[in-house]
PDB file of C-alpha atoms in Angstrom:
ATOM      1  CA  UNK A1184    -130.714  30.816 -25.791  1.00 89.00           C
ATOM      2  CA  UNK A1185    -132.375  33.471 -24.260  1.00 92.00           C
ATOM      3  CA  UNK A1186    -136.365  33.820 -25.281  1.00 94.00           C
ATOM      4  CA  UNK A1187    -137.709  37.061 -25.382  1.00 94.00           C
ATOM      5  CA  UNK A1188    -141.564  37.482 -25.634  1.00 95.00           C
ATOM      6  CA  UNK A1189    -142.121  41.239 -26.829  1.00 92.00           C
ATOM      7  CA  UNK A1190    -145.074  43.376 -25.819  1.00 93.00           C
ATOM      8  CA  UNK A1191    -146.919  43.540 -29.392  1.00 93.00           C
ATOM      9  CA  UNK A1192    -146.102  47.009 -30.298  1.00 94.00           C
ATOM     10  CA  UNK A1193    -142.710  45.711 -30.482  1.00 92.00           C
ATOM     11  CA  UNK A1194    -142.840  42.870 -31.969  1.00 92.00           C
ATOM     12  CA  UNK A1195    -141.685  44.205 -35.379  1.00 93.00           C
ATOM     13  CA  UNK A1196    -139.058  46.205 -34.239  1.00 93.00           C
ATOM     14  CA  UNK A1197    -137.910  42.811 -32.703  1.00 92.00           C
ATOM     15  CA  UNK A1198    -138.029  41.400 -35.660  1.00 92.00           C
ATOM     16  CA  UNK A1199    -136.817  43.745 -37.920  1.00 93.00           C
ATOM     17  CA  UNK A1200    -133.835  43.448 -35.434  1.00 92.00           C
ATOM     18  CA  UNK A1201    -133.630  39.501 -35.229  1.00 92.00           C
ATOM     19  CA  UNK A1202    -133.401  39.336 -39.017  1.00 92.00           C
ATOM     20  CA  UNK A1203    -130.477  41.869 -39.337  1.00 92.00           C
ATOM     21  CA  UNK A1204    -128.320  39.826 -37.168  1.00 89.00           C
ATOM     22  CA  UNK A1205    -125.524  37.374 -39.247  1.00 85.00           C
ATOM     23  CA  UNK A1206    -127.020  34.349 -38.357  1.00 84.00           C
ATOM     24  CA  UNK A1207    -130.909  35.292 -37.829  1.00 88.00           C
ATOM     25  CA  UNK A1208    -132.622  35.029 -34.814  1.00 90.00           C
ATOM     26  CA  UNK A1209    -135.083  32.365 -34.882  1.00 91.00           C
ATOM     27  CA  UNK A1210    -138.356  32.024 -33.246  1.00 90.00           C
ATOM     28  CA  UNK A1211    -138.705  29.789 -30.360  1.00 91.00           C
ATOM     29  CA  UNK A1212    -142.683  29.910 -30.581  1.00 90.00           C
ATOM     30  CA  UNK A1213    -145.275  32.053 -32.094  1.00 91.00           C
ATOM     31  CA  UNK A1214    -144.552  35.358 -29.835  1.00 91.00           C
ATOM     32  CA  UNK A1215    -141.188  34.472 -28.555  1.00 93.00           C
ATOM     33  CA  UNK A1216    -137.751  34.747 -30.258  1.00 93.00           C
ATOM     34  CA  UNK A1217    -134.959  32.872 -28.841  1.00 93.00           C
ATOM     35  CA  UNK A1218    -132.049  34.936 -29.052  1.00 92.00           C
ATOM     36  CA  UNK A1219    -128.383  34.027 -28.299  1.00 92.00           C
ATOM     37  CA  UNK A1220    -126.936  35.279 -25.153  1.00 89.00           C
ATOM     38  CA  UNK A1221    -123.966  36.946 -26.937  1.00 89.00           C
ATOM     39  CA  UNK A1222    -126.400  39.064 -28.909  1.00 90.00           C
ATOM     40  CA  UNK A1223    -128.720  39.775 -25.739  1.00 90.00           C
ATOM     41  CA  UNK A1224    -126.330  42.536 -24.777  1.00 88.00           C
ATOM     42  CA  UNK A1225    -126.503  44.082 -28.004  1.00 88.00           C
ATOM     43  CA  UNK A1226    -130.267  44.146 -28.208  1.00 90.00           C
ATOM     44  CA  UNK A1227    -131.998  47.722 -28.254  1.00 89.00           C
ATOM     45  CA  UNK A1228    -133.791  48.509 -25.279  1.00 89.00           C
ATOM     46  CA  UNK A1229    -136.387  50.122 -27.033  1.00 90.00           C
ATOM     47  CA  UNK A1230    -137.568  46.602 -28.529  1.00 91.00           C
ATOM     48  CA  UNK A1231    -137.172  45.181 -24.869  1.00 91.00           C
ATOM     49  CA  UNK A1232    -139.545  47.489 -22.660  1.00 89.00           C
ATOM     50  CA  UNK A1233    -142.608  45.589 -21.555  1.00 90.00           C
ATOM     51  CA  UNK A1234    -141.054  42.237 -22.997  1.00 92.00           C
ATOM     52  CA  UNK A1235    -140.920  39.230 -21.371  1.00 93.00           C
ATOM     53  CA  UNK A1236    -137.119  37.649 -20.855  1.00 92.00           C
ATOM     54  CA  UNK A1237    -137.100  34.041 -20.183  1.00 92.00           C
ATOM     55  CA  UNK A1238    -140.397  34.189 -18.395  1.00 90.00           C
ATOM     56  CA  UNK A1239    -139.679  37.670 -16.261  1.00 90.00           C
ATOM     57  CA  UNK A1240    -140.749  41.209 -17.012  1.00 90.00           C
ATOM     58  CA  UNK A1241    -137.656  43.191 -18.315  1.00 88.00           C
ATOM     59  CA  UNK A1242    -136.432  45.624 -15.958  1.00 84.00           C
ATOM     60  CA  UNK A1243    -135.141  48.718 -17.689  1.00 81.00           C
ATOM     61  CA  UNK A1244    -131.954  50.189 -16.619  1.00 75.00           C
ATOM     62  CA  UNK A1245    -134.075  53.665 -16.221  1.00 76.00           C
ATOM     63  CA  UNK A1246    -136.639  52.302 -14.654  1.00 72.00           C
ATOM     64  CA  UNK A1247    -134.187  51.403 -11.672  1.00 63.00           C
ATOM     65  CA  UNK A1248    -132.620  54.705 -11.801  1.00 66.00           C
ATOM     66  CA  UNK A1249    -135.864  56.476 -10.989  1.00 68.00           C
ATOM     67  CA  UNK A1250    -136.408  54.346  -8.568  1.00 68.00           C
ATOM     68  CA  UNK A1251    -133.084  54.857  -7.027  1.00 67.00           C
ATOM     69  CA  UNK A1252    -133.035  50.956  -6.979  1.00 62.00           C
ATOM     70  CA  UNK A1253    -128.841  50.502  -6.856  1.00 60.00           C
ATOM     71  CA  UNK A1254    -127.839  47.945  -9.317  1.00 60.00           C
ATOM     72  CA  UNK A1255    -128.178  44.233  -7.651  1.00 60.00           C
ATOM     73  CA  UNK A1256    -123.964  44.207  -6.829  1.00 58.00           C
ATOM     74  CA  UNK A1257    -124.070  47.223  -4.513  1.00 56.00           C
ATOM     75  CA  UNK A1258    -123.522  45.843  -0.910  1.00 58.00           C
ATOM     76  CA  UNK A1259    -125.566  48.073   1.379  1.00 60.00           C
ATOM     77  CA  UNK A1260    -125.301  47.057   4.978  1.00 63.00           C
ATOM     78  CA  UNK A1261    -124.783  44.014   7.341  1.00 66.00           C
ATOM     79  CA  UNK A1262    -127.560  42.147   8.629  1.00 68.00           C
ATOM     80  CA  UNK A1263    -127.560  42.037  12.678  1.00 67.00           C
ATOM     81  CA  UNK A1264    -130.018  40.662  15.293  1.00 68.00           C
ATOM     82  CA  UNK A1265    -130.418  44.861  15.874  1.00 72.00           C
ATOM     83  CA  UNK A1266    -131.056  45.384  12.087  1.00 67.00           C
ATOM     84  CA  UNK A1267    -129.317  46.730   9.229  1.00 63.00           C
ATOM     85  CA  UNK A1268    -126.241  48.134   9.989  1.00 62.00           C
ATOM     86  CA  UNK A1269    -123.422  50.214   8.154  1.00 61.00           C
ATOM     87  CA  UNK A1270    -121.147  47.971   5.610  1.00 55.00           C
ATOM     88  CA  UNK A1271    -117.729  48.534   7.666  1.00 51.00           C
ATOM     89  CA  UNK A1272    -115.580  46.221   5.395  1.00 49.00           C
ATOM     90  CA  UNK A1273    -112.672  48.904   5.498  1.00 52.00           C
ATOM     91  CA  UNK A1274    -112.931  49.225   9.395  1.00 54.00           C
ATOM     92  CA  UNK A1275    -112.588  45.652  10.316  1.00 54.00           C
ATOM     93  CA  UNK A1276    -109.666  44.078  10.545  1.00 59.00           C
ATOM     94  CA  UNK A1277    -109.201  40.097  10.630  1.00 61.00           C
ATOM     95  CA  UNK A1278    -108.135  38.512  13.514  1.00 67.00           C
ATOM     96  CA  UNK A1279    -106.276  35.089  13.377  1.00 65.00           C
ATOM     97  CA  UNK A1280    -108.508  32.334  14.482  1.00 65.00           C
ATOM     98  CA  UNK A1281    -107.539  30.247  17.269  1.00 64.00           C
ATOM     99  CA  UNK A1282    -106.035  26.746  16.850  1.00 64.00           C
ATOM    100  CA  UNK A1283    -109.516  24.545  16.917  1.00 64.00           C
ATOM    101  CA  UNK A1284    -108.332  22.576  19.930  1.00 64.00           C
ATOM    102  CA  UNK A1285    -110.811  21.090  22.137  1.00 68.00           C
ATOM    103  CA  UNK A1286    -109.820  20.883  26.021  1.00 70.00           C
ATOM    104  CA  UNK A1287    -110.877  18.178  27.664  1.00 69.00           C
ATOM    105  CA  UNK A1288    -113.202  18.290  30.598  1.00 73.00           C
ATOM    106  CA  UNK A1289    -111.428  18.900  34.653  1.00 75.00           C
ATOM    107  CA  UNK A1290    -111.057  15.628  36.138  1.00 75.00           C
ATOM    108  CA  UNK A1291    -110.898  13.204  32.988  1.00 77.00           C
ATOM    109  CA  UNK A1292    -107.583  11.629  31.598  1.00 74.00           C
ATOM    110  CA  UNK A1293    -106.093  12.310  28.570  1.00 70.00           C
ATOM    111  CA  UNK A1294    -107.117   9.306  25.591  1.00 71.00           C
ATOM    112  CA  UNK A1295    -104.197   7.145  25.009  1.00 74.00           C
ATOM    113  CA  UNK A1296    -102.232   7.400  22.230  1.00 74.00           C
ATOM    114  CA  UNK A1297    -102.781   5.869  19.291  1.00 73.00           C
ATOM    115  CA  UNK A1298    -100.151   3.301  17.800  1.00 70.00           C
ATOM    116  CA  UNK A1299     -98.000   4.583  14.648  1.00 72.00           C
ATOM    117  CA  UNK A1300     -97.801   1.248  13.269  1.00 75.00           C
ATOM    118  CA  UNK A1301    -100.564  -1.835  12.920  1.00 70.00           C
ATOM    119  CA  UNK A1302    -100.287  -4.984  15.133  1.00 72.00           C
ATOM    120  CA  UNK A1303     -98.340  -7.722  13.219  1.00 75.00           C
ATOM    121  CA  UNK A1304    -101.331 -10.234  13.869  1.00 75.00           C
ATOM    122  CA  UNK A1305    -103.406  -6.957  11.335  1.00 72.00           C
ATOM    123  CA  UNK A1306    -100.702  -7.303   8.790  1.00 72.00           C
ATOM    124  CA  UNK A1307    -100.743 -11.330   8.664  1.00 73.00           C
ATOM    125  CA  UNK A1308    -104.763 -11.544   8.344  1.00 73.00           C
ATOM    126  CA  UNK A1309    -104.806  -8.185   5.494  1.00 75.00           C
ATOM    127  CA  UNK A1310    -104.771 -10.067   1.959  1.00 74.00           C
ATOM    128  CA  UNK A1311    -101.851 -10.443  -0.453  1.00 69.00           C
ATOM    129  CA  UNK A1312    -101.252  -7.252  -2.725  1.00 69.00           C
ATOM    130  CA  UNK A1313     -99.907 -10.233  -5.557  1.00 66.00           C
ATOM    131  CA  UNK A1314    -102.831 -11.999  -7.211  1.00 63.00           C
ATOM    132  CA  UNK A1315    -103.034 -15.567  -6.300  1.00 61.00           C
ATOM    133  CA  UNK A1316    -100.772 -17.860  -9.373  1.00 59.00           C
ATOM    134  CA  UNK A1317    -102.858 -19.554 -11.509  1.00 60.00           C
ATOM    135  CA  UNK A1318    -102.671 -23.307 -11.364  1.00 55.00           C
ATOM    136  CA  UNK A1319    -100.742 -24.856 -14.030  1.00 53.00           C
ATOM    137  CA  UNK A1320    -101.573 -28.668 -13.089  1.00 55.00           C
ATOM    138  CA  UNK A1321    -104.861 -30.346 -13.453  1.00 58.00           C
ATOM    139  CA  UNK A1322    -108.130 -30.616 -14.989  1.00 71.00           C
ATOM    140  CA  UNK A1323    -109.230 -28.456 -17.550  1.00 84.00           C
ATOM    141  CA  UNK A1324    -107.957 -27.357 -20.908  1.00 90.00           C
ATOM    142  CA  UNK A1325    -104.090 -26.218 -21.663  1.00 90.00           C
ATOM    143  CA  UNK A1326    -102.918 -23.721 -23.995  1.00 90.00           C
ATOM    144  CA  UNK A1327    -100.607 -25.285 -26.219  1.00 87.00           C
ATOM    145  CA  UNK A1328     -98.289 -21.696 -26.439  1.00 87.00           C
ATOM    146  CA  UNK A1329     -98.066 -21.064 -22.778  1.00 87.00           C
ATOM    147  CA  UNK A1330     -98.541 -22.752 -19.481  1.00 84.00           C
ATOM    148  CA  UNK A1331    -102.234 -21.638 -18.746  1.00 88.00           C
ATOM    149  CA  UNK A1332    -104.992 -23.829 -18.216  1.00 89.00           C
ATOM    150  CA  UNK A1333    -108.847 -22.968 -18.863  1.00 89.00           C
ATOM    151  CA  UNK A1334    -111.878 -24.305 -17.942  1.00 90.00           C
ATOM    152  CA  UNK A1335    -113.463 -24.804 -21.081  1.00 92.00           C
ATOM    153  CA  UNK A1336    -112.499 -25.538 -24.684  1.00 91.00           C
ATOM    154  CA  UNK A1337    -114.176 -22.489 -25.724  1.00 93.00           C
ATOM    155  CA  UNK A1338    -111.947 -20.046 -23.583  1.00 91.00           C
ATOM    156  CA  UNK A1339    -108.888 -21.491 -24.403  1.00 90.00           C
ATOM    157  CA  UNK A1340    -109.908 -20.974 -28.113  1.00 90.00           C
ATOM    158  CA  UNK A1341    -110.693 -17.620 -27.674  1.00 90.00           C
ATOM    159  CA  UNK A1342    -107.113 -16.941 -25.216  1.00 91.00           C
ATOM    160  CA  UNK A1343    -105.290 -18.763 -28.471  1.00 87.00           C
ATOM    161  CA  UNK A1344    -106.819 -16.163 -30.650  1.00 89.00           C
ATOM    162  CA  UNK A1345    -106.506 -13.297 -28.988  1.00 89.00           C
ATOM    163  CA  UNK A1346    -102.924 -13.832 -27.223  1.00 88.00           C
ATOM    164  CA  UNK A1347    -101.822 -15.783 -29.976  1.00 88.00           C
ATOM    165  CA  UNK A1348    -102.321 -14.765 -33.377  1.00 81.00           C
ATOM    166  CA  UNK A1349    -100.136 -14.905 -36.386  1.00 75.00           C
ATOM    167  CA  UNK A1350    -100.556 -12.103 -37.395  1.00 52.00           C
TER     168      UNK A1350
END
């Protein structure tokens, strides 16, 4: 939504407006109508000079032309340490960067290489990518179905009804 605070000579134009729309425009406070942003577009500008839009003065589109303000888009110039200069985005033409490659200093030897593959000792110590099994043997409480063992009654109850239903 888009709130538009009119100046007061406009505020019944506004709202003459606002209720011709299919849904009505609504008031967002006791100045201020909050207007959808598809409708903004389609707003007369007469109702919009000296309004407030979302908390800034409207602009009018004349108002810039007598200014000769160009519209925001317009690229003028490039900033340089000198000052502004010319835009000259049709007389420059791109050159290929160089491969970022940093040389090392006169004197100092090249890093060795770095090994393709880990040491086996690295492999050994890294942990198993299969869970551990789960023991089938000793205290605790079996399910009756399959061979896995719980630590309490009350989860293998729950594992029986879950895994094991009749369903």
């Amino acid at each position: 939504m888009i709130h538009v605070r009119p100046a007061p000579e406009q505020r019944q134009p506004l709202a003459a407006w606002a209720v011709a729309q299919s849904p009505k425009v609504r008031t967002a406070g006791p100045n201020t109508f909050a207007v959808p942003a598809r409708l903004f577009p389609d707003m007369p500008e007469s109702v919009l000079i000296g309004a407030e839009v979302d908390g800034y003065r409207y602009r009018p589109v004349s108002e810039d032309d007598a200014a000769g303000a160009p519209p925001p888009s317009d690229l003028l110039g490039v900033a340089t340490a000198e000052g502004l200069a010319e835009h000259a985005a049709e007389q420059h033409t791109a050159e290929p960067e160089p491969p970022h490659v940093i040389a090392a200093p006169a004197g100092c030897a090249a890093p060795a290489p770095l090994p393709t593959e880990p040491p086996s000792d690295v492999i050994a110590a890294l942990p198993s990518p299969r869970p551990a099994p789960l023991p089938t043997q000793g205290s605790g409480f079996p399910c009756d179905r399959c061979s896995r063992r719980f630590a309490t009654k009350r989860g293998r109850n729950t594992h029986h009804r879950q895994k094991h239903s009749e369903g």
